[in-house]
Each structure stands twice: as structure tokens, then as C-alpha cells.
Backbone as numpy.savetxt, mean C-alpha at the origin, in Angstrom:
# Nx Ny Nz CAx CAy CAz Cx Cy Cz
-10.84 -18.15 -2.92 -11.68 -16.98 -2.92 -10.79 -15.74 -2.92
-10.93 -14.82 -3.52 -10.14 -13.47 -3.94 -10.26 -12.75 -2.83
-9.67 -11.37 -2.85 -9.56 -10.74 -1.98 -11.37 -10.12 -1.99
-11.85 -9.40 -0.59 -13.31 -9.14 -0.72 -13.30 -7.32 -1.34
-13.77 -7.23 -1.68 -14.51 -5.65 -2.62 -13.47 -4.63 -1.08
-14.33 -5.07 -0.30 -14.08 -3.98 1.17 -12.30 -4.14 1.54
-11.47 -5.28 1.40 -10.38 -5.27 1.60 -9.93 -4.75 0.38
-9.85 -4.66 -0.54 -8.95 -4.37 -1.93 -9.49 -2.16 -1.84
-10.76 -1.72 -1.12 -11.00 -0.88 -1.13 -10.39 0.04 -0.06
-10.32 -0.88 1.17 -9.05 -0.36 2.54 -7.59 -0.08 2.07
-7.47 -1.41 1.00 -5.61 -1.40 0.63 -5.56 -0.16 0.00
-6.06 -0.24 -1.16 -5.53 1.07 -2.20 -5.69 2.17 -1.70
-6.65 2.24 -0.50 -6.92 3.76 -0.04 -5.57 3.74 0.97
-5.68 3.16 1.95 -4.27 3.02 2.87 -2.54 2.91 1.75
-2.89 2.44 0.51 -1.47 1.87 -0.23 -1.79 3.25 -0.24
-2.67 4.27 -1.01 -2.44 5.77 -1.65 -1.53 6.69 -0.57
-2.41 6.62 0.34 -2.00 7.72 1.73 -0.20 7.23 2.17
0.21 5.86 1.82 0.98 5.30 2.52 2.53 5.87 1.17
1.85 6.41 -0.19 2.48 6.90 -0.89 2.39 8.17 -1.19
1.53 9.13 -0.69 1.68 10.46 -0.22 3.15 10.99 0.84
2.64 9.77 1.30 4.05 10.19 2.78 5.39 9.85 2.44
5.75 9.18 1.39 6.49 8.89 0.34 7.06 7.37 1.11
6.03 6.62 1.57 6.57 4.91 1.45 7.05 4.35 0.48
7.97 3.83 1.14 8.92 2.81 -0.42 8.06 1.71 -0.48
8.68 0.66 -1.31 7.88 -0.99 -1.94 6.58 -0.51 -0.90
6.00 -0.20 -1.23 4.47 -0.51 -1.28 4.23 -2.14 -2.04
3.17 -2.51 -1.10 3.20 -3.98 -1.94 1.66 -4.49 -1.43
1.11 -4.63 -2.40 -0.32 -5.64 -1.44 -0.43 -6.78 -2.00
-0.80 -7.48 -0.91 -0.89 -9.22 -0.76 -1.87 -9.69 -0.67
-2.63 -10.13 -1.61 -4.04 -11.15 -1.56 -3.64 -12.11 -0.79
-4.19 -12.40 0.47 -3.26 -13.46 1.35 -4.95 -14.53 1.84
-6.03 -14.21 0.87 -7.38 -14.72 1.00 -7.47 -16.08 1.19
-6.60 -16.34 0.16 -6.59 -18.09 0.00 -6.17 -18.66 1.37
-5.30 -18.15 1.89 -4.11 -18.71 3.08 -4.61 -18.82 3.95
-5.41 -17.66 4.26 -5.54 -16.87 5.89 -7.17 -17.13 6.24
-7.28 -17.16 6.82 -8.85 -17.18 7.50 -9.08 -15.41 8.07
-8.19 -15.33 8.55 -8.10 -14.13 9.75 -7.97 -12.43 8.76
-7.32 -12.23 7.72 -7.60 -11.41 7.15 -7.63 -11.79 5.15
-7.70 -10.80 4.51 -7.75 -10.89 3.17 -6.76 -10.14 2.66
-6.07 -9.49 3.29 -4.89 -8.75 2.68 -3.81 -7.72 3.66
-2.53 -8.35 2.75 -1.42 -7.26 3.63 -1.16 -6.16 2.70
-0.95 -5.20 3.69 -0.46 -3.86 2.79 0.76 -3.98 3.70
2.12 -4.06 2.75 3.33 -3.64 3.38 4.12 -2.39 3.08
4.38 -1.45 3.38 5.12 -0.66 3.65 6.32 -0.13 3.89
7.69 0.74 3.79 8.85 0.69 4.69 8.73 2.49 4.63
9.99 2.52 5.10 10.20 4.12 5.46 11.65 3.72 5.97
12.78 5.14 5.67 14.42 4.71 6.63 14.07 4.96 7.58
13.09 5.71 8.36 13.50 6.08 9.57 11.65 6.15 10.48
12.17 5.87 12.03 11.01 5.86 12.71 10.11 6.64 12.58
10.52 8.22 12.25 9.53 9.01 12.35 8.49 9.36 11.44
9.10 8.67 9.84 8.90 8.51 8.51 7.89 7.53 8.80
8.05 6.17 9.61 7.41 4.73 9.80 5.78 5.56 10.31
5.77 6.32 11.37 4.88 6.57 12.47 4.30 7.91 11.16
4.67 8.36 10.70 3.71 9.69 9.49 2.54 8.70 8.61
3.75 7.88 8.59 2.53 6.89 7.01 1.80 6.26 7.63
2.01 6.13 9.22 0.93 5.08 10.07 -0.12 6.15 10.06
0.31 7.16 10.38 -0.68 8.02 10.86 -1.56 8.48 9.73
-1.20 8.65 8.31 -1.61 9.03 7.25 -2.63 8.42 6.85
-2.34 6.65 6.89 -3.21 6.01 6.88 -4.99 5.69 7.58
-4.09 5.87 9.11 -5.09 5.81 10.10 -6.36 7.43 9.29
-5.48 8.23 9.10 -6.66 9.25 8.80 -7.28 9.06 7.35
-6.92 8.54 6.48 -7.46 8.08 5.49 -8.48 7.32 4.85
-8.31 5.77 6.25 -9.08 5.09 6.62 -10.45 5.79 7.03
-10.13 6.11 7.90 -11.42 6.86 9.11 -12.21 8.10 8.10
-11.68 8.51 7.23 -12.69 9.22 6.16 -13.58 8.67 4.94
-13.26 7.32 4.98 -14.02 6.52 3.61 -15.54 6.67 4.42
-16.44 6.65 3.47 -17.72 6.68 3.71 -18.28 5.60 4.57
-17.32 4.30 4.61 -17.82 2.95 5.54 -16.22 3.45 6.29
-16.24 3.92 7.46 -15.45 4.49 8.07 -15.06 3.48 8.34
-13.09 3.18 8.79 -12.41 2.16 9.31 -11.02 2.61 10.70
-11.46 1.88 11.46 -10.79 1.85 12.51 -9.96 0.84 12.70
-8.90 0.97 12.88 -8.11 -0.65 13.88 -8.83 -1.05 14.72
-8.81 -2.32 14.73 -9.05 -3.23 15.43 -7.59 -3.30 16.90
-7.09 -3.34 16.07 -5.52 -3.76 16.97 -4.25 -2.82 16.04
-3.31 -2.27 17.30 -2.57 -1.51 16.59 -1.31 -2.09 17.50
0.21 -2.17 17.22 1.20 -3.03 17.93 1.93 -2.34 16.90
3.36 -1.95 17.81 4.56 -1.64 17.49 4.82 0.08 17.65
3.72 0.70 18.18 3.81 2.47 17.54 5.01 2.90 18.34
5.24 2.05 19.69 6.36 3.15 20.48 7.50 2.94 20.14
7.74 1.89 19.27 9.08 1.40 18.69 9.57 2.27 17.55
8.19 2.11 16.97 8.43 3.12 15.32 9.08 2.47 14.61
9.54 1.29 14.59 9.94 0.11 13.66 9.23 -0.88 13.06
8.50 -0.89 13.39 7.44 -2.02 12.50 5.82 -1.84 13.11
5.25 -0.58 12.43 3.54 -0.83 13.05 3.14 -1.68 12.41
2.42 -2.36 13.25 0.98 -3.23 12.75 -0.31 -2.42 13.09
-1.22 -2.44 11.87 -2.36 -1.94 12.06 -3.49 -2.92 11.41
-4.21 -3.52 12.67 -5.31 -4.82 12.00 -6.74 -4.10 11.68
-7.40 -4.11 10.75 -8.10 -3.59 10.14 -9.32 -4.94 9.80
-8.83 -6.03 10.28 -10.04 -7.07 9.88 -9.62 -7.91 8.52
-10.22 -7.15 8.06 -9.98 -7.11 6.09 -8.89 -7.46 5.53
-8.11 -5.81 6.79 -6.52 -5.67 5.56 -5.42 -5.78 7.15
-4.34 -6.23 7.08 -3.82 -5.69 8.22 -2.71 -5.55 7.40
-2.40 -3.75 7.81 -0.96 -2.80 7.53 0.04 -3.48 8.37
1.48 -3.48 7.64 2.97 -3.45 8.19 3.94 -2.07 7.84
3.80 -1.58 8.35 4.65 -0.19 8.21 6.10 -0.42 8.77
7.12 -0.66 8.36 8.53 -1.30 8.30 9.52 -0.14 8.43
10.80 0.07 9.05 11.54 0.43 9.37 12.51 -0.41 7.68
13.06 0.41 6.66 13.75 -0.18 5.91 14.64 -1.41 6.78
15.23 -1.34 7.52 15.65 -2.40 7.91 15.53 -3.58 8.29
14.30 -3.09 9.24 13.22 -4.70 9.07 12.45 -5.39 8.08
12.44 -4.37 6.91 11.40 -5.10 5.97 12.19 -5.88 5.32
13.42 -5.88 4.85 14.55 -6.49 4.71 14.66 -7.80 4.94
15.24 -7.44 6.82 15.52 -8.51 7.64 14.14 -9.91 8.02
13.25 -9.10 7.92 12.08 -10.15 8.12 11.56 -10.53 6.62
11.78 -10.02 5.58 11.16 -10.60 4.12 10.22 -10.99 4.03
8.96 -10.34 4.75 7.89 -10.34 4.06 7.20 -10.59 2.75
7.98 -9.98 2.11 7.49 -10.46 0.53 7.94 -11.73 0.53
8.75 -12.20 0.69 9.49 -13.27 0.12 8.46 -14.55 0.91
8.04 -14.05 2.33 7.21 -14.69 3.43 5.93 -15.42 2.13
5.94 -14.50 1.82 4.32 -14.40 1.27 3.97 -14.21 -0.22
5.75 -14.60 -0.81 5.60 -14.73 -2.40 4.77 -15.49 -3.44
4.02 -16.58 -2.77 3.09 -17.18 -3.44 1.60 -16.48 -3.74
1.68 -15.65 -3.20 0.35 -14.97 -2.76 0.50 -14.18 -4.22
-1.14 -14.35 -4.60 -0.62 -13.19 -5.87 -1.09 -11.60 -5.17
-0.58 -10.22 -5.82 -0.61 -8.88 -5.49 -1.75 -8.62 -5.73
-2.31 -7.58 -5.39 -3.48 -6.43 -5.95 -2.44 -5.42 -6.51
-2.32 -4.70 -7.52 -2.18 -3.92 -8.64 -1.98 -2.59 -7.75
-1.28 -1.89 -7.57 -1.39 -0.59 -7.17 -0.34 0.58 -7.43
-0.95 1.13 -8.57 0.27 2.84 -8.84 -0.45 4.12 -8.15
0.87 4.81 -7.54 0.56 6.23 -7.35 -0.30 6.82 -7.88
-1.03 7.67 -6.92 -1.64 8.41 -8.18 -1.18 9.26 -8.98
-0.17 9.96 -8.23 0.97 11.09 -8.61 2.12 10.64 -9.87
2.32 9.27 -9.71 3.10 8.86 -10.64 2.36 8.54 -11.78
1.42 8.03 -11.77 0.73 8.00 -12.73 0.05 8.72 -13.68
0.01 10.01 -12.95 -0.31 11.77 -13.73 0.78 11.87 -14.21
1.93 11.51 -13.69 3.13 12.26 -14.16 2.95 11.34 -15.78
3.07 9.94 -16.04 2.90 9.56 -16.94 2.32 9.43 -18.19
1.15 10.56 -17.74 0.24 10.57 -18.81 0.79 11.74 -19.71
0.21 11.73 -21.23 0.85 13.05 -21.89 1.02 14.22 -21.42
-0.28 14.40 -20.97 -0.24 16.29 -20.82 0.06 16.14 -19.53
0.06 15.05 -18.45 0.89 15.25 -17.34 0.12 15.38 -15.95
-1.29 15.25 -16.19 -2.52 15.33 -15.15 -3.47 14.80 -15.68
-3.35 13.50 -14.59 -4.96 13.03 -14.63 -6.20 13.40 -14.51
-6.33 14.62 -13.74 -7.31 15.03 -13.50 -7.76 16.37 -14.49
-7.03 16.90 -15.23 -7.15 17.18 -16.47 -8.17 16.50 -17.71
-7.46 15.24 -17.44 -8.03 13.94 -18.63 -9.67 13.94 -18.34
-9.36 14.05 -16.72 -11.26 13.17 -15.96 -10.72 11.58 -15.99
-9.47 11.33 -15.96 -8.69 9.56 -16.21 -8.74 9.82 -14.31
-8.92 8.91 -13.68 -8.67 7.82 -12.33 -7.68 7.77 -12.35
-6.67 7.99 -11.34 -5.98 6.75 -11.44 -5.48 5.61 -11.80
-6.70 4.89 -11.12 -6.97 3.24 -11.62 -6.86 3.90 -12.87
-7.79 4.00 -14.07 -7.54 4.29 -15.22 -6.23 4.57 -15.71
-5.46 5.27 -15.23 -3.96 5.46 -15.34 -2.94 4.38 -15.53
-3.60 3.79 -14.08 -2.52 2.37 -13.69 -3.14 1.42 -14.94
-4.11 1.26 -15.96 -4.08 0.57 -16.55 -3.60 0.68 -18.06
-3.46 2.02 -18.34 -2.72 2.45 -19.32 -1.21 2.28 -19.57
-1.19 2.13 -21.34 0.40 1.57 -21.09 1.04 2.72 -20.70
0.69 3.66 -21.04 1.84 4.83 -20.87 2.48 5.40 -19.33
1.78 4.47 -18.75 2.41 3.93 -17.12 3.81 3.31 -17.23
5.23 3.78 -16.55 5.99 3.34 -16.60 6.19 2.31 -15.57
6.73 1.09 -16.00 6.88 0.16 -15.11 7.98 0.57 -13.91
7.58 0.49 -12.69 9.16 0.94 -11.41 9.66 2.34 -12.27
8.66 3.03 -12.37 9.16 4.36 -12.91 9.80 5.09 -11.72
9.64 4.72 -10.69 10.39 5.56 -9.80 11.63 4.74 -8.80
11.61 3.64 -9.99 13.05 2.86 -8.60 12.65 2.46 -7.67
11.65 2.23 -7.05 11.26 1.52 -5.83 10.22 0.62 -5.90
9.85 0.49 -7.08 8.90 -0.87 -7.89 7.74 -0.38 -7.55
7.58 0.99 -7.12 5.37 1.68 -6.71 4.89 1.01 -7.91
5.20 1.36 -9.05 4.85 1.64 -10.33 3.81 0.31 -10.48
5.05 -1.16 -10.20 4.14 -2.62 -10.33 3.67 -2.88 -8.97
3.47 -2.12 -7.96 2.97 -2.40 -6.88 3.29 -3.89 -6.30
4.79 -3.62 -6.36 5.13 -4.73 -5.83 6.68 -4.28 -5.62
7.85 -4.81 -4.63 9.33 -4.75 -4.60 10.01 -5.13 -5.44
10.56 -4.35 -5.84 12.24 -5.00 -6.72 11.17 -5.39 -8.22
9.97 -5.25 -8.65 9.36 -5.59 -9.85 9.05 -6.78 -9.78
């Protein structure tokens, strides 16, 4: 069974906010098949704690404005600032300290899992001709499905919504 409408709708809104704050490998994980307990990871990194705790926070407010408002359930790691967890039900966030996302390999944890699809929105304006999506009346999403989307256009693999491509 795929990821549900409501988790794939938490990720991209949390993946967006989590690339406003300028998170590296952004990555989401249909983890539906596996897990009983949720339907998807959104992983995250940042170099530094205070970078880790902005995109937590970015998120958290991002969440809490969708029209089916979302709260954590469970939140673990904030006083460390190295690795938040934020359980959401649906989706549960990992917000990573570059060093831990590394050292623990998450992706690699959970490489069988296939991704949900997710580009910037910002990168994705940048890609289009005249250079704004919102110009066009193009989405995003619409964006991310166009070729003129560069693949890891920015070196940190946003582009395929996934690490390293």
C-alpha cells in the first residue's frame, strides 16, 4: 500500500519549509510497505545545531497552518540540536546534524524504500525560462515535472529529492 494522500501532503509541505531554511539531501521515504507505525520519513541535515533547530522549527510552523492542521505527536532530540525527531503519525521528520546523517545512514537504512518526488520550489522557478513560476500560473509540482528541471541542480541532490542522486 503507497504512501496515504495526508502523509505525501505533510512531507512536501514539511520537505518545502525544510528547504526554505536551506536543508541539505532532503529525501522522502515511502516507508508504507515496512512500517505499520508511520507512512513516511522526511530526512533532513543542516552543519550546524542551530541550522538543525530553524528547519525544525520552520516545519513545526508550516505544519500547524495546513487547513487539516498538524501537530507532533512526539518530539525527541530538540536540546541536543543534533538529530530532531518530529512524529507526526503519518510522516515522522529527522532533522540531522550533517554529521549524523552520515554516521547513522539513513538513506542507506531505508534504501529499498522507494522516494516521493520532491523539488524546491525556488529551484524549480529558477529553471523555468522566464525564471518564475508564478509568472507561468505553473506549481511547482508542475515544475518538478517538467524537463527543464535540472537534475541535483544545486549539488545536494534537492533537485531528485533524494542524496547523492
Amino acid at each position: 500500500m503507497p504512501v496515504s494522500e495526508r502523509a505525501r501532503e505533510l512531507a512536501l509541505t514539511a520537505a518545502q519549509a525544510a528547504a526554505d531554511k536551506k536543508a541539505q539531501d532532503i529525501v522522502i521515504i515511502d516507508v508504507a510497505d515496512q512500517l505499520v507505525i508511520t507512512d513516511a520519513f522526511l530526512l533532513a541535515s543542516a552543519p550546524n545545531e542551530r541550522q538543525v533547530q530553524a528547519i525544525v522549527d520552520a516545519i513545526e510552523e508550516k505544519l500547524v497552518q495546513l487547513p487539516e492542521k498538524a501537530k507532533p505527536v512526539r518530539r525527541e532530540g530538540e536540546r541536543a540540536g543534533r538529530w530532531v525527531l518530529l512524529d507526526y503519525v503519518d510522516l515522522v521528520v529527522h532533522v540531522q546534524h550533517s554529521e549524523e546523517r552520515e554516521f547513522y545512514a539513513l538513506d542507506r537504512l531505508w534504501k529499498d524504500c522507494p522516494t516521493i518526488p520532491f523539488v524546491d520550489r525556488d529551484l524549480a522557478a529558477a529553471a523555468l525560462p522566464n525564471g518564475s513560476a508564478a509568472e507561468d500560473g505553473a506549481s511547482a509540482d508542475e515544475a518538478s515535472r517538467s524537463p527543464a528541471t535540472p537534475a541535483g541542480a544545486d549539488g545536494t541532490g534537492h533537485a531528485l529529492g533524494r542524496a547523492g542522486g
